[in-house]
Coordinates of C-alpha atoms and ligand atoms in Angstrom, one line a residue:
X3 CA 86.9 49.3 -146.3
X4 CA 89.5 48.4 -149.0
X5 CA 91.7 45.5 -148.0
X6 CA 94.9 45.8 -146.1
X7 CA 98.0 45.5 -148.8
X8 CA 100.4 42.9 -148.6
X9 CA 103.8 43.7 -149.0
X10 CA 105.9 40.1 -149.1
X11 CA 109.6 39.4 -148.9
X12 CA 111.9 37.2 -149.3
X13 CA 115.3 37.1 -148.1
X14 CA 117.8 39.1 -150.2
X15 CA 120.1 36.0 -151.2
X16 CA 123.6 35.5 -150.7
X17 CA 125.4 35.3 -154.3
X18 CA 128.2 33.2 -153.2
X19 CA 126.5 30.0 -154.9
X20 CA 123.7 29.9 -157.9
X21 CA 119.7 29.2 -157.1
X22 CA 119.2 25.9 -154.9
X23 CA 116.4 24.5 -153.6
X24 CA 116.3 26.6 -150.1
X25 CA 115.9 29.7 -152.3
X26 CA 113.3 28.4 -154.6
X27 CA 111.1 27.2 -151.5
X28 CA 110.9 30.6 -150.1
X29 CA 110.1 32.2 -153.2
X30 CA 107.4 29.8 -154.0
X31 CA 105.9 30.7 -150.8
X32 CA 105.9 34.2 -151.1
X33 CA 104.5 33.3 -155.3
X34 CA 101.8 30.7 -153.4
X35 CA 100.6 33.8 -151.1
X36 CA 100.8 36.6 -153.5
X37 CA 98.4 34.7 -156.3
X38 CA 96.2 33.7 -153.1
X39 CA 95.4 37.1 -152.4
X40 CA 95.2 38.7 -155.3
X41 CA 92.5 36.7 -156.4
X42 CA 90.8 38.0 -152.8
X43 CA 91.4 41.8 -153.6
X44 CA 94.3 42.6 -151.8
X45 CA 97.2 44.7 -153.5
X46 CA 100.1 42.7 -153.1
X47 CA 103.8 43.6 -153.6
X48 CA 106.9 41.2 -154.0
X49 CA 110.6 41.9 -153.5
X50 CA 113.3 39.7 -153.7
X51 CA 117.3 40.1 -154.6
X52 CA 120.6 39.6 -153.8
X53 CA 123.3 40.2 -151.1
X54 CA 126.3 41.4 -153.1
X55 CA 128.6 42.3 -150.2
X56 CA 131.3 40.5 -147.6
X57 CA 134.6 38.7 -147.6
X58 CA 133.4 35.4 -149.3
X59 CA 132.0 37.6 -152.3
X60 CA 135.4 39.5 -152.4
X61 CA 137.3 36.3 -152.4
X62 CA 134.8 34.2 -154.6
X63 CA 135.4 36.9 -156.8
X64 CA 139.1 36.8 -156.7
X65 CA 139.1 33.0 -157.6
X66 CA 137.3 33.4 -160.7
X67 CA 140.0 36.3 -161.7
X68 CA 137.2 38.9 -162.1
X69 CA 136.5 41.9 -159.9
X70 CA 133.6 41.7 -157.4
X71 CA 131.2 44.0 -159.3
X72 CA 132.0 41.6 -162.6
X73 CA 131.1 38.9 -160.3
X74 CA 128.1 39.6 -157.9
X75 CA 126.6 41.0 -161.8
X76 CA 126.4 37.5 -163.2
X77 CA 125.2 35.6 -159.9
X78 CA 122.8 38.1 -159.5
X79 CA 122.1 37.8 -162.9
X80 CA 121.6 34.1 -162.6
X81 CA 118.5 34.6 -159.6
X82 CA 116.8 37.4 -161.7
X83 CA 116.8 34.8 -164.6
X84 CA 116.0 31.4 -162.5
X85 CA 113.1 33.5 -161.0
X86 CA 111.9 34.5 -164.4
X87 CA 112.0 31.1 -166.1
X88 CA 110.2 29.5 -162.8
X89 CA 107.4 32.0 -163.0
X90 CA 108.6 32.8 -159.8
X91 CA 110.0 36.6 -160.5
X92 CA 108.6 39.5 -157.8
X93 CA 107.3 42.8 -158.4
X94 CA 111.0 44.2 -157.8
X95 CA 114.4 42.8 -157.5
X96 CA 116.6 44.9 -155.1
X97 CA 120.3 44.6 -155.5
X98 CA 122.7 46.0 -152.2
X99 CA 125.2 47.5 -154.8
X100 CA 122.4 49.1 -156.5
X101 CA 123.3 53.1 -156.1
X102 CA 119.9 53.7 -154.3
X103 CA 120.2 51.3 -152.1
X104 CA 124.3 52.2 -150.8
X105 CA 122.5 55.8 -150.7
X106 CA 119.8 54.6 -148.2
X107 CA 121.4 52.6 -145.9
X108 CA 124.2 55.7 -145.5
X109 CA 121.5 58.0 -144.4
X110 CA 120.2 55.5 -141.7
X111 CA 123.5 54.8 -140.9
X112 CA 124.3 58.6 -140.7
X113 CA 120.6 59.0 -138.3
X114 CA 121.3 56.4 -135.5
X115 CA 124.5 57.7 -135.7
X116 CA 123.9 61.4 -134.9
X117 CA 121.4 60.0 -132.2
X118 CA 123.7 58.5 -130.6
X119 CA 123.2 54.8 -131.2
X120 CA 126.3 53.7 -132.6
X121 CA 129.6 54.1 -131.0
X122 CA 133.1 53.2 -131.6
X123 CA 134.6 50.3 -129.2
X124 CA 137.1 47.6 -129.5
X125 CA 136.1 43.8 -130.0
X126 CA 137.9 40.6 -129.3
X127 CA 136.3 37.7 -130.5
X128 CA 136.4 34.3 -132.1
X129 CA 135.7 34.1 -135.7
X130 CA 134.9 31.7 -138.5
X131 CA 136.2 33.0 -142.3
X132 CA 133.5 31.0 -143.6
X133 CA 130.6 32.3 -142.0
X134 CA 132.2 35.8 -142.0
X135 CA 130.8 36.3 -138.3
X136 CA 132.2 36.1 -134.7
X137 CA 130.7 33.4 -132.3
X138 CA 130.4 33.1 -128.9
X139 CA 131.8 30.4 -127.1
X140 CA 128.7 28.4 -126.3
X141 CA 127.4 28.8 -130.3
X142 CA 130.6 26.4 -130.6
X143 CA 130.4 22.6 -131.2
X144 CA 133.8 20.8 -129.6
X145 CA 135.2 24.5 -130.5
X146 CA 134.2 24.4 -133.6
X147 CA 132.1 26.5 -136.0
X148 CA 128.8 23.8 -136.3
X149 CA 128.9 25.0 -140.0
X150 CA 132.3 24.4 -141.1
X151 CA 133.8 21.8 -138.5
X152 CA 136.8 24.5 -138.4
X153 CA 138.1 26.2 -134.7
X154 CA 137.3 30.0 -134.8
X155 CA 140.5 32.4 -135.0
X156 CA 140.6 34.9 -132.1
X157 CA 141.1 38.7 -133.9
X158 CA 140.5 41.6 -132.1
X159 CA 140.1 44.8 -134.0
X160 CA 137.9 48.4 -133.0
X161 CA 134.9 48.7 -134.6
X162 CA 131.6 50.9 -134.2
X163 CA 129.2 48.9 -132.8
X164 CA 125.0 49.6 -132.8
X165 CA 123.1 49.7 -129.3
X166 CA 121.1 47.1 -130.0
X167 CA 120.5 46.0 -126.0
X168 CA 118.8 49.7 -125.3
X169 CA 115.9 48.4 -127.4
X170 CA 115.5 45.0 -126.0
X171 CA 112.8 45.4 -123.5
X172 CA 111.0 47.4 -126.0
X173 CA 111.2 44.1 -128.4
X174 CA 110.1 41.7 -125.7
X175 CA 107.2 43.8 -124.8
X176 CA 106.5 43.8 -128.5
X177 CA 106.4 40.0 -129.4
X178 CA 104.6 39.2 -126.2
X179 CA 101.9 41.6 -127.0
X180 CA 101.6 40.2 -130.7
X181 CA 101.2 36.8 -130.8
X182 CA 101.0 36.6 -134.3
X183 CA 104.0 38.6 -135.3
X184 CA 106.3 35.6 -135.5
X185 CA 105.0 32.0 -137.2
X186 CA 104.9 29.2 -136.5
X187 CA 104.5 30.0 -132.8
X188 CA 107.3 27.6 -132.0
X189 CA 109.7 30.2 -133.3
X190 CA 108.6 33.1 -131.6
X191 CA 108.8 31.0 -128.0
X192 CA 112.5 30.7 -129.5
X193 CA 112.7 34.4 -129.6
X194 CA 111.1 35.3 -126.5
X195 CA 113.4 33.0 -124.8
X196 CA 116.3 34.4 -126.3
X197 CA 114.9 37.9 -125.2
X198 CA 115.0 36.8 -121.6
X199 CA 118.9 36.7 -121.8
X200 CA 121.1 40.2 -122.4
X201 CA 121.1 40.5 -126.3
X202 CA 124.3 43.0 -126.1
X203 CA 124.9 45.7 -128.7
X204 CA 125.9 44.7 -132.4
X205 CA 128.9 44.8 -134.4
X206 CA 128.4 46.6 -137.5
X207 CA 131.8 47.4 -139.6
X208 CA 134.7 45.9 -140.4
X209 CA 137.7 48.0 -141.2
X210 CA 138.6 48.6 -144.8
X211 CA 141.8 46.9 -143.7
X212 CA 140.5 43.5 -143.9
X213 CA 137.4 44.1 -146.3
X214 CA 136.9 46.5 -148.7
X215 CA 133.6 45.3 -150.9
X216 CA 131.1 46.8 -148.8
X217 CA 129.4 49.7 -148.2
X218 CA 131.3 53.0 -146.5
X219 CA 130.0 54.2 -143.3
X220 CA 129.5 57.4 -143.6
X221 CA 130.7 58.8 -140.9
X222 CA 134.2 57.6 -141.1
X223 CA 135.6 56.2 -144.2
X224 CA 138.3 53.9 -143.0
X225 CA 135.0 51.4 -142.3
X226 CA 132.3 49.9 -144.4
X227 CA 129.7 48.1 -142.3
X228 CA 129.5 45.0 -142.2
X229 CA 126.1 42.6 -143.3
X230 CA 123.5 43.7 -141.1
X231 CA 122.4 47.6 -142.2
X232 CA 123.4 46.5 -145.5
X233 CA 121.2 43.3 -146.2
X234 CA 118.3 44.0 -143.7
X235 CA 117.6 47.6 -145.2
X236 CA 116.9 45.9 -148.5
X237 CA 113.7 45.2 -147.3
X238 CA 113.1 48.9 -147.3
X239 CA 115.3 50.5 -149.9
X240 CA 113.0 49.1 -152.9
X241 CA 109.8 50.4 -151.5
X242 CA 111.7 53.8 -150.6
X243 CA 112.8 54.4 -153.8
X244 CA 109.6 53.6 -155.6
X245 CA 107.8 56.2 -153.1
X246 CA 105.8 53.3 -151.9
X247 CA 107.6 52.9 -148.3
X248 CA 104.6 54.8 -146.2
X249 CA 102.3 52.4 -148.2
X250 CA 103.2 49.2 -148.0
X251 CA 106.1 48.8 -145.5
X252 CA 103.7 49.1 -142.5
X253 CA 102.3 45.6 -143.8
X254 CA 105.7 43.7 -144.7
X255 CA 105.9 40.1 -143.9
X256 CA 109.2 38.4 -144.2
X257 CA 109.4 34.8 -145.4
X258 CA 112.6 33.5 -144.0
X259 CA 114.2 30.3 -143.2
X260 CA 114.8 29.6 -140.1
X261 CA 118.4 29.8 -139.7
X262 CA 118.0 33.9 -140.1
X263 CA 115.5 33.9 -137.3
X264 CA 117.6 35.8 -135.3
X265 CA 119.1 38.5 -137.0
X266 CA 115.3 39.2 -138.3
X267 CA 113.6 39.0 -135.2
X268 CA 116.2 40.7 -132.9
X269 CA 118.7 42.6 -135.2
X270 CA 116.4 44.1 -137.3
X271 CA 113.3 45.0 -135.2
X272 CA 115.9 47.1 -133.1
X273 CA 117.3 48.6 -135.9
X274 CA 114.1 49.8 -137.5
X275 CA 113.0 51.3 -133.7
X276 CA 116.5 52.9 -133.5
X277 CA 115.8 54.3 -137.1
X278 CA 112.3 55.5 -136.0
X279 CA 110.7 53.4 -138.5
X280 CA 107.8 50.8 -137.7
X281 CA 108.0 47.4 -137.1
X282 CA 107.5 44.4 -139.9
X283 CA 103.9 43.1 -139.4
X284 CA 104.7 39.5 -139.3
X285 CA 108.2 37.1 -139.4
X286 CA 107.0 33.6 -141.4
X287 CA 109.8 31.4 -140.5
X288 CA 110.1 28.1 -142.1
X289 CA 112.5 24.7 -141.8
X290 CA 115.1 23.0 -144.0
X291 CA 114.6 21.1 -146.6
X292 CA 117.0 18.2 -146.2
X293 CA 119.1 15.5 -147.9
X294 CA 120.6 12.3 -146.4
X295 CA 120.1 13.8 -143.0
X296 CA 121.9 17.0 -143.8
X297 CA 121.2 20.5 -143.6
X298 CA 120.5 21.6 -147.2
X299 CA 123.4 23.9 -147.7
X300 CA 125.2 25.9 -150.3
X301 CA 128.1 25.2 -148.4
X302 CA 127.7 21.3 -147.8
X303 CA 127.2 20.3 -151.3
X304 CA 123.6 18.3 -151.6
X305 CA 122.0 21.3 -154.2
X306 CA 118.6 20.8 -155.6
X307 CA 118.7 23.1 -159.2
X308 CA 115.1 24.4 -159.6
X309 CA 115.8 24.7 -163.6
X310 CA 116.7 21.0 -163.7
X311 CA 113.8 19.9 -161.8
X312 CA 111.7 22.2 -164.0
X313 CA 113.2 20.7 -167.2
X314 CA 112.8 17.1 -166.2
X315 CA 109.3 16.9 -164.3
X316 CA 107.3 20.6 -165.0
X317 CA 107.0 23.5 -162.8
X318 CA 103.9 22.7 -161.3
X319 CA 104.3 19.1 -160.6
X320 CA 107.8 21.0 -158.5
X321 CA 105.5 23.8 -156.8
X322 CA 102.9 20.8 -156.0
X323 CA 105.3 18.6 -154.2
X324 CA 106.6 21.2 -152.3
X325 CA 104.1 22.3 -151.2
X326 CA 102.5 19.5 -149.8
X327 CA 105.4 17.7 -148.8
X328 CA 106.4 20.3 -146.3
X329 CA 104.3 21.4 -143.4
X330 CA 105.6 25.1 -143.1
X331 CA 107.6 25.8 -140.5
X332 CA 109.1 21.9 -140.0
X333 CA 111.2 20.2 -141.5
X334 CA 110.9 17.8 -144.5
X335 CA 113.1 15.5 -147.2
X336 CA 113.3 16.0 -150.7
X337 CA 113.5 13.2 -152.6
X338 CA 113.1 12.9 -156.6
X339 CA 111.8 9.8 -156.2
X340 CA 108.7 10.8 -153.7
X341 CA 108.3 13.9 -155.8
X342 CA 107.7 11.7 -158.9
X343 CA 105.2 9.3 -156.8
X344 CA 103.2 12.8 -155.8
X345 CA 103.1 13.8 -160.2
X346 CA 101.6 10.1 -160.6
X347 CA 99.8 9.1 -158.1
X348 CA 98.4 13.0 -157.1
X349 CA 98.2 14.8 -160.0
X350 CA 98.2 12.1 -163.3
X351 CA 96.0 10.3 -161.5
X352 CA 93.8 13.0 -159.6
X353 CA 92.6 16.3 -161.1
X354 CA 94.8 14.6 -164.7
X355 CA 92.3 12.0 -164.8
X356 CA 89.4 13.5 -164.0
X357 CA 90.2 16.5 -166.5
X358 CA 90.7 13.6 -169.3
X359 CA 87.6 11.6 -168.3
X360 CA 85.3 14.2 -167.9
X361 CA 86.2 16.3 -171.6
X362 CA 86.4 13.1 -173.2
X363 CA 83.0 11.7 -172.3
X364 CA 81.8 15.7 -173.2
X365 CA 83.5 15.4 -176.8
X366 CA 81.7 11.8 -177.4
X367 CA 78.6 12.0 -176.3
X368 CA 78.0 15.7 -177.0
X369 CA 80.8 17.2 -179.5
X370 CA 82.4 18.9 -176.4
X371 CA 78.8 21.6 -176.1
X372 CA 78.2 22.2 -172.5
X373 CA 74.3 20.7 -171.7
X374 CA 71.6 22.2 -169.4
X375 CA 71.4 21.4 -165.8
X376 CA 69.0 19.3 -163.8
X377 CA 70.0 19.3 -160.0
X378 CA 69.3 16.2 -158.2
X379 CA 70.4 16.0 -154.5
X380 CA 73.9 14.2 -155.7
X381 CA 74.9 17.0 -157.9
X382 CA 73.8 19.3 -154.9
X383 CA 76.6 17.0 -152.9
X384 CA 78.9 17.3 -155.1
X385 CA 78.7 21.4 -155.5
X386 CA 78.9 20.8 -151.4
X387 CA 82.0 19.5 -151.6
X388 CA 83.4 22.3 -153.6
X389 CA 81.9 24.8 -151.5
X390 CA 83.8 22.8 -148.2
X391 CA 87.2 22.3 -150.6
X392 CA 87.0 26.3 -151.0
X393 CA 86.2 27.5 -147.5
X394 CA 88.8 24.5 -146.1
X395 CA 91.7 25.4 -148.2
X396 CA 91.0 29.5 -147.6
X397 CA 91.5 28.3 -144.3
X398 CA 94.5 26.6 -144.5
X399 CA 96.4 29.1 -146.7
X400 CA 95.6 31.6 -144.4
X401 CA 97.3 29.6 -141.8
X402 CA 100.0 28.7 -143.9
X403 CA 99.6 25.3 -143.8
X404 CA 99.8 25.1 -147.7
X405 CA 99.8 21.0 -147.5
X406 CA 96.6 21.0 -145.5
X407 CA 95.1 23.0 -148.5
X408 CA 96.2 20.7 -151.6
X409 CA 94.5 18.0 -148.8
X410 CA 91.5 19.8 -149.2
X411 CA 91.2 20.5 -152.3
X412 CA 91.9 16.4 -153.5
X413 CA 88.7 15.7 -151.0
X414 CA 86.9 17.8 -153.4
X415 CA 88.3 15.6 -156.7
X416 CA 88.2 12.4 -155.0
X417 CA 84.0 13.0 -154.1
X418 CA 84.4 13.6 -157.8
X419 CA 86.1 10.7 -159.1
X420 CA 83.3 8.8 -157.1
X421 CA 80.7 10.8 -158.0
X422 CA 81.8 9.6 -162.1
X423 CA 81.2 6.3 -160.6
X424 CA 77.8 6.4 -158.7
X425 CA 76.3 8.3 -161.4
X426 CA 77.6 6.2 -164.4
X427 CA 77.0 8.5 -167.4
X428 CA 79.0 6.0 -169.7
X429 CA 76.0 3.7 -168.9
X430 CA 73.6 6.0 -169.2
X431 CA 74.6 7.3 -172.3
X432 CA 73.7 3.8 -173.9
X433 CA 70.2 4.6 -173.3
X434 CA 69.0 7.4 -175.5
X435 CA 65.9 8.2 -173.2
X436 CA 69.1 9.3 -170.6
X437 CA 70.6 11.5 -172.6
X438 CA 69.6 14.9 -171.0
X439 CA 70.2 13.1 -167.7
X440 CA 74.3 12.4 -169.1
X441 CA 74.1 16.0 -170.2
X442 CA 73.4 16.9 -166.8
X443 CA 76.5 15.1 -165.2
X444 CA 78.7 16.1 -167.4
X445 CA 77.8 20.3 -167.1
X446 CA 78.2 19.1 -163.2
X447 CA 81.7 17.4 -164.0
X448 CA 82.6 20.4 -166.5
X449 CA 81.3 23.0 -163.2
X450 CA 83.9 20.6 -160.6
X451 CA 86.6 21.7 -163.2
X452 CA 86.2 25.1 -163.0
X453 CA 85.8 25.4 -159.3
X454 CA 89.6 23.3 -159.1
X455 CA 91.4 25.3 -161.5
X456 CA 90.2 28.7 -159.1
X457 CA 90.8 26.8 -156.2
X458 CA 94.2 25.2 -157.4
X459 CA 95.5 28.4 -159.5
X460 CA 97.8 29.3 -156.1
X461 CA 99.2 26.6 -156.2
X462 CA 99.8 25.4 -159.9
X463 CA 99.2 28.5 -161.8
X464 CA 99.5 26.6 -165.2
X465 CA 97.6 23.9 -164.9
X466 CA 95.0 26.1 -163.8
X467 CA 95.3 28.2 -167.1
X468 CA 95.4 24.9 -168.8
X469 CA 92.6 23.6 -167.5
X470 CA 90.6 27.0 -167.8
X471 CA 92.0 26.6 -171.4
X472 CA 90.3 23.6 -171.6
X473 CA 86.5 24.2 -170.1
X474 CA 86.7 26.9 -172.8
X475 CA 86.7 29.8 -170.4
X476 CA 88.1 33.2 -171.0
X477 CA 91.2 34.0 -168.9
X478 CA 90.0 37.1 -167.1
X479 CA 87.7 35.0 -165.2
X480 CA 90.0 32.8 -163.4
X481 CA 90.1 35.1 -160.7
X482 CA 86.5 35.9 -160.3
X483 CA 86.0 33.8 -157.3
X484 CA 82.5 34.8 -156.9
X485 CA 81.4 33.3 -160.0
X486 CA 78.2 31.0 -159.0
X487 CA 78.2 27.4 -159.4
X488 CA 76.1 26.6 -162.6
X489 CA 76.6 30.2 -164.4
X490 CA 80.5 29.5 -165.9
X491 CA 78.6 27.9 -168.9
X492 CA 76.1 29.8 -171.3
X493 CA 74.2 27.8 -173.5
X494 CA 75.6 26.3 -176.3
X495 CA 79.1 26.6 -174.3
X496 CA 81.8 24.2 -176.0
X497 CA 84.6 22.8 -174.3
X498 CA 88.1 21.2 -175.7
X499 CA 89.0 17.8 -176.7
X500 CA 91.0 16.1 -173.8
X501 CA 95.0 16.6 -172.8
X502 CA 96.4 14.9 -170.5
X503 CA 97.8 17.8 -167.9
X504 CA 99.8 15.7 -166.2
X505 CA 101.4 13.2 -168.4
X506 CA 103.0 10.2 -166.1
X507 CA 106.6 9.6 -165.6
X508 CA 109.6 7.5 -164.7
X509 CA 112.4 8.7 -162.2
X510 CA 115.0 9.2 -164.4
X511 CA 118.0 7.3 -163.3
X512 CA 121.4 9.4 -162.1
Ligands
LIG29 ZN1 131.7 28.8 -140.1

């Protein structure tokens, strides 16, 4: 049976403010878990994009004397580009002014409509400019919106509104029969509990009026409608238009932070029943990454630049501290400074050392050609520990818990550092009756490599390549996971003079 396809998201981003940290985590993610399974022959496909529509965009747009479309084209511009310099660019790249998309949400608009699901009403209600959204009273923090420390204005205005509560039992029944549909669990108890209280129906226009960058409803042009059509239907409108939505969409899993956890797991699995479409397969929420205690926010200031911390430290040694300074789904701090202590005292001196150690001693001893192997019950440990590194860290990405994995994985190098140690080819090699024995080590060393740059690739795609690079393997093989231990190197196999992968460095001052 072929594998089940993968069809990952992220969030469609907001272009109100450039690439920050939040945005780069997610994508990562989704990058970390499409190379994963690839490698394990599943067909995997990415989306990511932008959300070009709303009031802030409108008056962002107004401040910078351009017109919206002038505007939303060079932030969106800016993700396409971040994403491609990060290595981090999807498989497509949906934009919600993009003609196709406008197109697709009008016709599901147009369905529910004509089924009856969205009516016309008034609302009265308290709302925040900045977040461009009403709140209810008890959402309030000493009256104030908890995001911009301003009071709410009270506008009332008539509106068509979607029938969101007529779906809710059919939600609740949902989640509680699939355990697994939201993750961390934590976040699905969230849900359910919020499912226990009347969700109400949904606002979904705003009258041309007051906004006018969005898109029409097409059943009555005086409104466009407002966020939630328009930004969750991007999830669909790539794959429709690529004739790939009866495909894939059945298996879409949405990486999302967790301050969209609602609109995804209420708003949007209502919408898609009310559109007779199937549900997502799975919601994989994760925390904030915060600084100096405060919500990392492109409204609050503290912005982490992914290209900056590319340009100062490497992309990998970024991806690398990342991931395994974050347990998905919690919270966690960046800091530059722990970063830099992961890049030394991880990677420069972990799989960097080893790397340097092992091709150096192959290039002195041997002129870098790979020798026969002699298995004695300590190399047999050592494959061991490989073998447990791999079937650990499969594990643990398949439970998301990508820190657990690079955990693994360093068990693996550190029984190698100390297998360098115990077996002591530099002393050896001083005896020339040793020398096959050295030989042997080494193939056993240069056979640890191989297996960590398949087992790292995930997670630090170019070291891996490097490193591959390095053993003198060709590049198509990276992914052949079933390669046996012992059978990477033929006979007379050569590998490279060392490089250090991870050279070591400073925190550079503010
Ligand atoms: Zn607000």
């Amino acid at each position: 049976m072929p594998a089940e396809p993968l069809y990952l998201t992220t969030p469609i981003f907001y272009v109100n403010a450039e690439p920050h940290l939040g945005h780069t985590y997610t994508t990562l993610i989704a990058d970390v878990l499409a190379r994963f399974w690839r490698a394990r022959g599943r067909r995997v496909f990415r989306v990511t994009g932008t959300d070009e529509h709303g009031d802030k965009i409108a008056q962002a747009a107004a401040k910078a004397g351009v017109a919206p479309k002038e505007f939303v084209d060079r932030i969106s511009a800016t993700f396409r580009s971040t994403w491609e310099a990060t290595g981090l660019a999807c498989d497509a790249f949906v934009r919600t002014t993009d003609p196709h998309h406008v197109a697709f949400v009008q016709r599901i608009l147009a369905d529910i409509h004509a089924r009856g699901d969205i009516y016309f009403g008034s609302y009265r209600g308290l709302y925040c400019f900045g977040c461009e959204r009403f709140y209810q009273e008890r959402e309030l923090v000493d009256g104030r919106c908890p995001d911009h420390q301003v009071p709410p204005t009270e506008i009332a205005e008539e509106n068509y509104f979607f029938r969101m509560q007529a779906y809710q039992e059919r939600l609740r029944e949902h989640f509680e029969a699939h355990p697994d549909a939201i993750v961390p669990e934590g976040y699905r108890r969230e849900v359910l509990a919020l499912l226990r209280e009347p969700i109400g129906d949904l606002c979904i226009s705003r009258p041309k009026s007051r906004l006018t960058w969005g898109i029409t409803l097409p059943f009555d042009e005086r409104y466009v409608t407002y966020v939630w059509f328009d930004a969750l239907l991007s999830y669909v409108s790539p794959l429709e238009e690529r004739g790939l939505r009866a495909e894939l969409w059945p298996h879409a899993h949405h990486l999302i932070a967790k301050d969209i956890l609602k609109p995804h797991a209420i708003y949007w699995p209502t919408m898609l029943m009310a559109a007779g479409l199937p549900l997502y397969r799975r919601l994989l929420v994760h925390g904030y990454w915060q600084m100096d205690a405060g919500k990392m926010s492109k409204s609050l200031g503290n912005i982490v630049r992914p290209l900056e911390v590319k340009a100062r430290y490497g992309m990998d040694a970024f991806r690398y501290y990342l991931l395994r300074d974050m347990a998905f789904g919690q919270d966690a701090e960046f800091s530059e400074a722990a970063l830099v202590a992961r890049l030394n005292g991880d990677l420069a001196n972990g799989l960097g050392n080893l790397t340097s150690r092992v091709l150096a001693m192959q290039q002195r001893y041997f002129q870098g050609v790979v020798q026969p192997r002699a298995p004695e019950e300590r190399d047999d440990l050592l494959r061991a520990a490989f073998v447990t590194a791999r079937g650990e860290s499969d594990e643990h990405v398949k439970g998301l818990a990508f820190h657990r994995a690079l955990e693994s994985i360093a068990r693996a190098l550190d029984h190698a550092d100390r297998y360098v140690v115990e077996t002591a080819p530099f002393t050896l090699a001083k005896d020339p009756a040793k020398r096959a024995r050295v030989g042997a080590i080494l193939h056993e060393l240069c056979e640890a490599l191989r297996v960590a740059a398949q087992l790292v690739e995930p997670f630090l795609p170019e070291t891996a390549a490097r490193l591959w690079g390095l053993l003198g393997l060709p590049g198509e093989r990276l992914q052949d996971l079933d390669l046996a231990w012992g059978a990477a190197f033929a006979p007379g196999h050569t590998t490279a003079p060392p490089v250090a992968l991870f050279p070591r460095v400073e925190l550079v001052p503010e």
